[in-house]
Coordinates of C-alpha atoms and ligand atoms in Angstrom, one line a residue:
X1 CA -4.3 10.6 10.2
X2 CA -7.0 13.0 8.9
X3 CA -7.8 11.1 5.7
X4 CA -9.2 8.2 7.7
X5 CA -12.8 7.2 8.1
X6 CA -12.9 5.8 11.6
X7 CA -14.9 2.5 12.0
X8 CA -17.2 3.2 14.9
X9 CA -18.7 0.9 17.4
X10 CA -22.1 1.5 15.6
X11 CA -20.6 0.5 12.3
X12 CA -19.4 -2.7 13.9
X13 CA -22.8 -3.4 15.4
X14 CA -24.4 -3.0 12.0
X15 CA -22.3 -5.7 10.3
X16 CA -22.4 -8.2 13.2
X17 CA -25.1 -10.8 13.1
X18 CA -25.8 -11.5 16.8
X19 CA -26.9 -15.0 17.9
X20 CA -27.7 -15.9 21.4
X21 CA -25.2 -18.2 23.0
X22 CA -22.5 -17.2 20.6
X23 CA -19.8 -14.5 20.7
X24 CA -18.7 -13.0 17.4
X25 CA -15.5 -11.0 16.6
X26 CA -17.8 -8.0 16.1
X27 CA -18.8 -8.1 19.7
X28 CA -15.1 -8.2 20.9
X29 CA -13.1 -6.2 18.4
X30 CA -12.0 -2.7 19.6
X31 CA -12.8 0.5 17.8
X32 CA -11.6 4.1 18.3
X33 CA -13.9 5.8 20.8
X34 CA -15.8 8.8 19.5
X35 CA -13.9 12.1 19.8
X36 CA -10.6 10.3 20.5
X37 CA -7.4 11.0 18.4
X38 CA -6.7 7.7 16.6
X39 CA -2.9 8.1 16.8
X40 CA -3.1 8.7 20.6
X41 CA -5.6 5.8 21.0
X42 CA -3.3 3.4 19.0
X43 CA -0.5 4.0 21.6
X44 CA -2.7 3.1 24.6
X45 CA -4.8 0.3 23.1
X46 CA -4.2 -3.3 24.2
X47 CA -4.9 -4.7 20.7
X48 CA -2.0 -6.4 19.0
X49 CA -3.4 -6.1 15.5
X50 CA -4.9 -3.2 13.6
X51 CA -7.3 -3.7 10.7
X52 CA -7.1 -1.0 8.0
X53 CA -9.0 -0.9 4.7
X54 CA -8.0 0.8 1.5
X55 CA -11.2 0.8 -0.7
X56 CA -9.6 1.9 -4.0
X57 CA -8.8 0.5 -7.4
X58 CA -7.0 3.6 -8.9
X59 CA -3.7 1.8 -9.0
X60 CA -5.3 -1.1 -10.9
X61 CA -6.9 1.4 -13.4
X62 CA -3.4 3.1 -13.8
X63 CA -2.0 -0.4 -14.7
X64 CA -4.6 -1.1 -17.5
X65 CA -6.4 -3.4 -15.2
X66 CA -10.1 -4.1 -14.4
X67 CA -11.5 -2.0 -11.5
X68 CA -13.3 -3.8 -8.6
X69 CA -10.7 -4.1 -5.8
X70 CA -12.3 -1.2 -4.0
X71 CA -15.1 -3.5 -2.8
X72 CA -12.9 -6.0 -0.9
X73 CA -12.8 -4.0 2.4
X74 CA -16.6 -3.9 2.8
X75 CA -16.9 -7.6 2.1
X76 CA -13.9 -8.4 4.4
X77 CA -15.1 -6.4 7.5
X78 CA -18.6 -8.0 7.1
X79 CA -17.1 -11.5 7.3
X80 CA -14.5 -10.8 9.9
X81 CA -17.1 -9.4 12.3
X82 CA -19.0 -12.7 12.1
X83 CA -16.1 -15.0 12.9
X84 CA -16.6 -16.9 16.2
X85 CA -14.5 -15.5 19.1
X86 CA -13.3 -18.7 20.8
X87 CA -10.2 -20.5 22.2
X88 CA -8.6 -20.6 18.7
X89 CA -8.7 -16.9 18.0
X90 CA -9.9 -13.9 19.9
X91 CA -11.5 -10.8 18.4
X92 CA -10.4 -8.7 21.3
X93 CA -6.8 -8.7 19.9
X94 CA -8.0 -6.7 17.0
X95 CA -8.5 -2.9 16.7
X96 CA -10.6 -2.0 13.7
X97 CA -9.1 1.3 12.7
X98 CA -11.2 2.1 9.7
X99 CA -10.7 2.9 6.0
X100 CA -8.7 5.4 4.0
X101 CA -11.0 8.2 2.8
X102 CA -10.6 7.8 -1.0
X103 CA -14.2 8.9 -1.9
X104 CA -13.2 12.0 -3.8
X105 CA -10.3 10.2 -5.6
X106 CA -12.6 7.4 -6.7
X107 CA -15.1 9.9 -8.0
X108 CA -12.3 11.8 -9.9
X109 CA -11.1 8.6 -11.8
X110 CA -14.6 7.5 -12.8
X111 CA -14.3 8.9 -16.4
X112 CA -10.5 8.7 -16.8
X113 CA -9.3 6.5 -19.7
X114 CA -6.0 4.6 -19.5
X115 CA -5.5 4.9 -23.2
X116 CA -5.2 8.7 -23.0
X117 CA -1.7 9.9 -21.8
X118 CA -3.0 12.8 -19.8
X119 CA -5.5 10.6 -18.0
X120 CA -2.8 8.0 -17.2
X121 CA -0.7 10.8 -15.7
X122 CA -3.6 11.8 -13.5
X123 CA -4.2 8.3 -12.4
X124 CA -0.5 7.9 -11.4
X125 CA -0.6 11.2 -9.5
X126 CA -3.6 10.0 -7.5
X127 CA -1.8 6.7 -6.7
X128 CA 1.1 8.8 -5.4
X129 CA -1.3 10.7 -3.2
X130 CA -2.7 7.5 -1.8
X131 CA 0.9 6.2 -1.3
X132 CA 1.6 9.1 1.0
X133 CA -1.6 8.5 3.1
X134 CA -1.0 4.8 3.3
X135 CA 2.7 5.1 4.4
X136 CA 1.7 7.7 7.0
X137 CA -1.0 5.5 8.5
X138 CA 1.2 2.4 8.5
X139 CA 4.1 4.4 10.0
X140 CA 1.7 5.4 12.9
X141 CA 0.5 1.8 13.5
X142 CA 4.0 0.3 13.6
X143 CA 5.4 3.2 15.7
X144 CA 2.7 2.4 18.3
X145 CA 4.0 -1.2 18.5
X146 CA 1.1 -2.8 16.7
X147 CA 0.9 -5.1 13.7
X148 CA -1.1 -3.7 10.7
X149 CA -3.4 -6.0 8.8
X150 CA -4.2 -4.2 5.6
X151 CA -7.1 -5.0 3.3
X152 CA -6.8 -3.5 -0.2
X153 CA -7.3 -2.2 -2.7
X154 CA -4.8 -2.7 -5.5
X155 CA -1.4 -4.1 -5.0
X156 CA 0.0 -0.6 -5.5
X157 CA -0.5 -0.2 -1.8
X158 CA 2.5 -2.5 -1.1
X159 CA 4.6 0.6 -1.7
X160 CA 3.0 2.6 1.2
X161 CA 3.1 -0.4 3.5
X162 CA 6.8 -1.0 2.8
X163 CA 7.7 2.7 3.1
X164 CA 5.6 3.3 6.3
X165 CA 7.2 0.2 7.9
X166 CA 10.7 1.2 6.8
X167 CA 10.3 4.8 8.2
X168 CA 8.9 3.4 11.5
X169 CA 11.7 1.0 11.9
X170 CA 14.3 3.5 10.7
X171 CA 15.8 1.2 8.1
X172 CA 14.9 -0.6 4.8
X173 CA 12.7 -3.7 5.3
X174 CA 12.2 -7.0 3.4
X175 CA 9.0 -8.4 1.7
X176 CA 7.7 -11.8 0.7
X177 CA 5.0 -11.6 -2.0
X178 CA 2.6 -14.5 -2.8
X179 CA 1.8 -13.4 -6.3
X180 CA 1.4 -14.5 -9.9
X181 CA 3.2 -11.3 -10.9
X182 CA 6.4 -9.6 -9.8
X183 CA 5.0 -6.1 -9.6
X184 CA 8.5 -5.1 -10.4
X185 CA 7.6 -3.3 -13.6
X186 CA 9.5 -0.2 -14.8
X187 CA 9.3 3.2 -13.1
X188 CA 6.8 4.7 -15.5
X189 CA 4.5 6.4 -13.0
X190 CA 2.9 4.7 -10.1
X191 CA 0.4 1.9 -10.6
X192 CA -0.4 -1.6 -9.2
X193 CA 2.4 -3.3 -11.2
X194 CA 5.4 -1.4 -9.8
X195 CA 4.9 -1.0 -6.0
X196 CA 8.0 -3.2 -5.3
X197 CA 10.3 -1.6 -8.0
X198 CA 9.5 1.9 -6.7
X199 CA 10.0 0.8 -3.0
X200 CA 13.3 -0.9 -4.1
X201 CA 14.6 2.1 -6.1
X202 CA 13.7 4.6 -3.4
X203 CA 15.6 2.5 -0.7
X204 CA 12.7 1.4 1.4
X205 CA 12.8 -2.3 0.3
X206 CA 16.0 -4.2 1.0
X207 CA 15.3 -7.8 0.0
X208 CA 12.3 -9.0 -2.0
X209 CA 11.1 -12.6 -2.6
X210 CA 8.3 -13.4 -5.1
X211 CA 6.6 -16.7 -4.3
X212 CA 4.8 -18.5 -7.1
X213 CA 5.4 -16.2 -10.0
X214 CA 3.6 -17.3 -13.2
X215 CA 6.2 -17.8 -15.9
X216 CA 3.7 -16.7 -18.7
X217 CA 3.2 -13.3 -17.1
X218 CA 6.7 -12.1 -16.3
X219 CA 8.5 -10.2 -19.0
X220 CA 12.1 -11.0 -20.2
X221 CA 13.2 -7.5 -19.1
X222 CA 11.9 -8.0 -15.6
X223 CA 13.5 -11.4 -15.4
X224 CA 16.8 -9.8 -16.6
X225 CA 16.6 -7.1 -13.9
X226 CA 15.9 -9.6 -11.2
X227 CA 18.8 -11.8 -12.3
X228 CA 21.2 -8.8 -12.0
X229 CA 20.0 -8.2 -8.4
X230 CA 20.1 -11.8 -7.2
X231 CA 21.5 -10.8 -3.8
X232 CA 18.4 -8.7 -3.1
X233 CA 15.5 -10.0 -5.3
X234 CA 14.7 -13.6 -5.8
X235 CA 11.7 -15.7 -6.9
X236 CA 10.3 -19.2 -7.3
X237 CA 7.7 -20.0 -10.0
X238 CA 4.3 -21.6 -9.6
X239 CA 5.0 -23.7 -12.7
X240 CA 8.3 -25.1 -11.3
X241 CA 6.5 -26.2 -8.0
X242 CA 3.1 -27.3 -9.0
X243 CA 3.3 -28.2 -12.8
X244 CA 6.8 -29.5 -13.4
X245 CA 7.3 -30.6 -9.8
X246 CA 11.0 -29.6 -9.9
X247 CA 10.6 -27.9 -6.6
X248 CA 8.9 -28.8 -3.3
X249 CA 6.3 -26.3 -1.9
X250 CA 7.5 -26.6 1.7
X251 CA 11.2 -26.4 0.8
X252 CA 10.5 -23.2 -1.3
X253 CA 8.7 -21.7 1.8
X254 CA 11.9 -22.4 3.8
X255 CA 14.1 -20.9 1.0
X256 CA 12.0 -17.8 0.8
X257 CA 12.0 -17.4 4.6
X258 CA 15.7 -17.9 4.9
X259 CA 16.1 -15.0 2.4
X260 CA 13.7 -12.5 4.0
X261 CA 13.8 -13.3 7.7
X262 CA 17.2 -11.7 8.2
X263 CA 15.2 -8.5 9.0
X264 CA 11.7 -7.2 9.4
X265 CA 9.5 -8.2 6.5
X266 CA 6.0 -7.5 5.2
X267 CA 3.8 -10.4 4.1
X268 CA 2.2 -9.4 0.8
X269 CA -0.7 -11.4 -0.8
X270 CA -2.2 -10.9 -4.2
X271 CA -5.4 -12.8 -4.5
X272 CA -5.0 -13.0 -8.3
X273 CA -2.6 -15.9 -7.6
X274 CA -5.6 -18.1 -6.6
X275 CA -7.8 -19.7 -9.3
X276 CA -11.3 -18.4 -9.7
X277 CA -11.0 -15.5 -7.2
X278 CA -12.5 -12.4 -8.9
X279 CA -9.7 -9.9 -9.5
X280 CA -8.3 -7.7 -12.2
X281 CA -5.9 -10.5 -13.5
X282 CA -8.2 -13.4 -12.5
X283 CA -6.8 -16.9 -13.3
X284 CA -8.0 -20.5 -13.6
X285 CA -4.5 -21.9 -12.7
X286 CA -2.7 -21.3 -9.5
X287 CA -2.0 -22.3 -5.9
X288 CA -5.0 -23.5 -3.9
X289 CA -6.6 -21.6 -1.0
X290 CA -5.1 -24.1 1.4
X291 CA -1.6 -23.5 0.1
X292 CA -2.1 -19.8 0.5
X293 CA -3.3 -20.4 4.1
X294 CA -0.2 -22.5 4.7
X295 CA 1.9 -19.7 3.3
X296 CA 0.4 -17.1 5.6
X297 CA 0.7 -19.4 8.6
X298 CA 4.4 -20.2 7.8
X299 CA 5.4 -16.5 7.4
X300 CA 3.2 -15.2 10.2
X301 CA 4.9 -17.3 12.8
X302 CA 8.2 -15.5 12.5
X303 CA 9.1 -12.7 14.9
X304 CA 10.2 -10.6 12.0
X305 CA 6.8 -10.5 10.4
X306 CA 5.8 -6.8 10.4
X307 CA 2.5 -6.7 8.7
X308 CA 0.0 -8.6 6.5
X309 CA -1.4 -7.1 3.3
X310 CA -4.2 -8.8 1.3
X311 CA -4.7 -7.1 -2.1
X312 CA -6.5 -7.3 -5.4
X313 CA -9.6 -9.3 -4.3
X314 CA -12.5 -7.7 -6.3
X315 CA -16.0 -8.9 -5.2
X316 CA -17.5 -6.5 -7.7
X317 CA -16.0 -8.5 -10.5
X318 CA -17.6 -11.7 -9.3
X319 CA -21.0 -13.3 -9.0
X320 CA -23.3 -10.9 -7.1
X321 CA -24.9 -13.6 -5.1
X322 CA -21.6 -14.8 -3.7
X323 CA -19.8 -11.5 -3.2
X324 CA -19.3 -12.5 0.5
X325 CA -16.8 -15.2 -0.5
X326 CA -13.8 -12.9 -0.9
X327 CA -14.5 -11.5 2.5
X328 CA -14.8 -15.0 3.9
X329 CA -11.4 -15.9 2.3
X330 CA -9.8 -12.8 3.7
X331 CA -11.2 -13.7 7.1
X332 CA -9.5 -17.1 7.0
X333 CA -6.2 -15.4 6.1
X334 CA -6.5 -12.8 8.8
X335 CA -7.1 -15.4 11.5
X336 CA -4.4 -17.7 10.1
X337 CA -2.0 -14.9 10.5
X338 CA -3.1 -14.0 14.0
X339 CA -3.0 -17.6 15.2
X340 CA 0.5 -18.1 13.7
X341 CA 1.8 -14.8 15.1
X342 CA 0.2 -15.5 18.5
X343 CA 2.2 -18.8 18.7
X344 CA 5.4 -16.7 19.0
X345 CA 3.9 -13.8 21.1
X346 CA 1.2 -15.4 23.3
X347 CA -0.9 -12.8 25.2
Ligands
NIG1 N1 -0.8 -6.2 -9.1 C1 -1.0 -6.8 -10.2 N2 -0.2 -6.6 -11.3 C2 -0.3 -7.4 -12.5 C3 -1.6 -7.6 -13.0 C4 -2.2 -6.5 -13.8 C5 -3.7 -6.5 -14.0 O1 -4.1 -7.2 -15.0 O2 -4.4 -5.9 -13.2 C6 0.7 -6.9 -13.5 O3 1.1 -5.8 -13.4 O4 1.1 -7.7 -14.3

C-alpha cells in the first residue's frame, strides 16, 4: 500500500477541537503507528471500520463533469474527528487509515481539456491507475476482516471498491447504489459515469440495484441495456417514488435489499442525488438527507454489507463559508452506517 498517505496521530490532533469534559472521535479513533506497515497493522488492529479517503476528481473530469470532489475527504475527516464519542457511537471502532496519494495525478490533469481526444485518453488512463490503487487497498482492508468506509472522490471509485471486495471474497459481489444516475454508461474509457458497467463487464459485479434513478438523466440506450439484464441489474426511479407516488419508499428499500442481499454487497452513495449538495451534477430535486440516512441505516444493518462509499460531494463547488457542511453530512452517514452495522455485530 505504498501510494497511501498515512493519517498520523498528529494529523488527527490537528483537526480535533478539544473541549474539557467532552470526548470527541478524534481522541478515540485509531491511527497507524509511525514506522508500522499499514497492511500488518490492519490485521492486528481491534477497529471494525477503516476510514479511507480518495481526494481526486479525475474521473469526474474524464466524464465532462465539474471538478471539486477532491475536497470532500478533508472536509469529512475534520467533521468526523469532532463527533461526540458516546453511548450511541464510539470513535474507538474506527481506524483512520489515510488518503490515496494522488498529488502528482491531480497536478498532471490541471491543464487537460475534456474536449481534446488525446487529453480524454490521458484522463481515462489516470482513472485506471487510481482504480488499481483503490482495489489494492480495499482488497487489503477486507482481507484483514475489516469494513472499509471510503470517502471520495468521484463515483469512478466504485469500480475499485467492487473489484477489491470481489478479489478479497474470491467471488463477484453485489452493489446497491443511491444515485440520480446509473453510472452504467458505455465502455468508452474509464470515468465517473461507467464504474458499474466496467465492474459488471469484467465479472466483479454480480447484481446491481440503482435506487432513485432520475428519469430525465438516464439515456434510452442505458435503459435498454438494463432491461436486457433484468436478472442482474435493476432500478427504481426517484420520480416513481416521490413525484408520482406509484411506489412506496420503504417497500422499494425492501425490494432492493431482497435483490442484493443474496451475497456480499457494497453500499454506494452519490451525493448528487440530494438537492443543494455541491457536486458535479448538483440538483434541486431529489431525496432528502433524512431519506438518504434511512437508506444507509437500512442497508448497513445487513450482515452482507461489505463497505460504505460516499462519493461526489464537492465542498469546493459550494459556498466557501459553509464548506464544512458536506463533511458534516458525511459524518452523519458514517455514524448511521456504524450504528446500523453494530446492531448486527455488537462489540
Ligand atoms: N457519477 C456521476 N455520473 C453522472 C454525472 C455526470 C456529471 O455531471 O458529473 C453521469 O455520468 O451522468
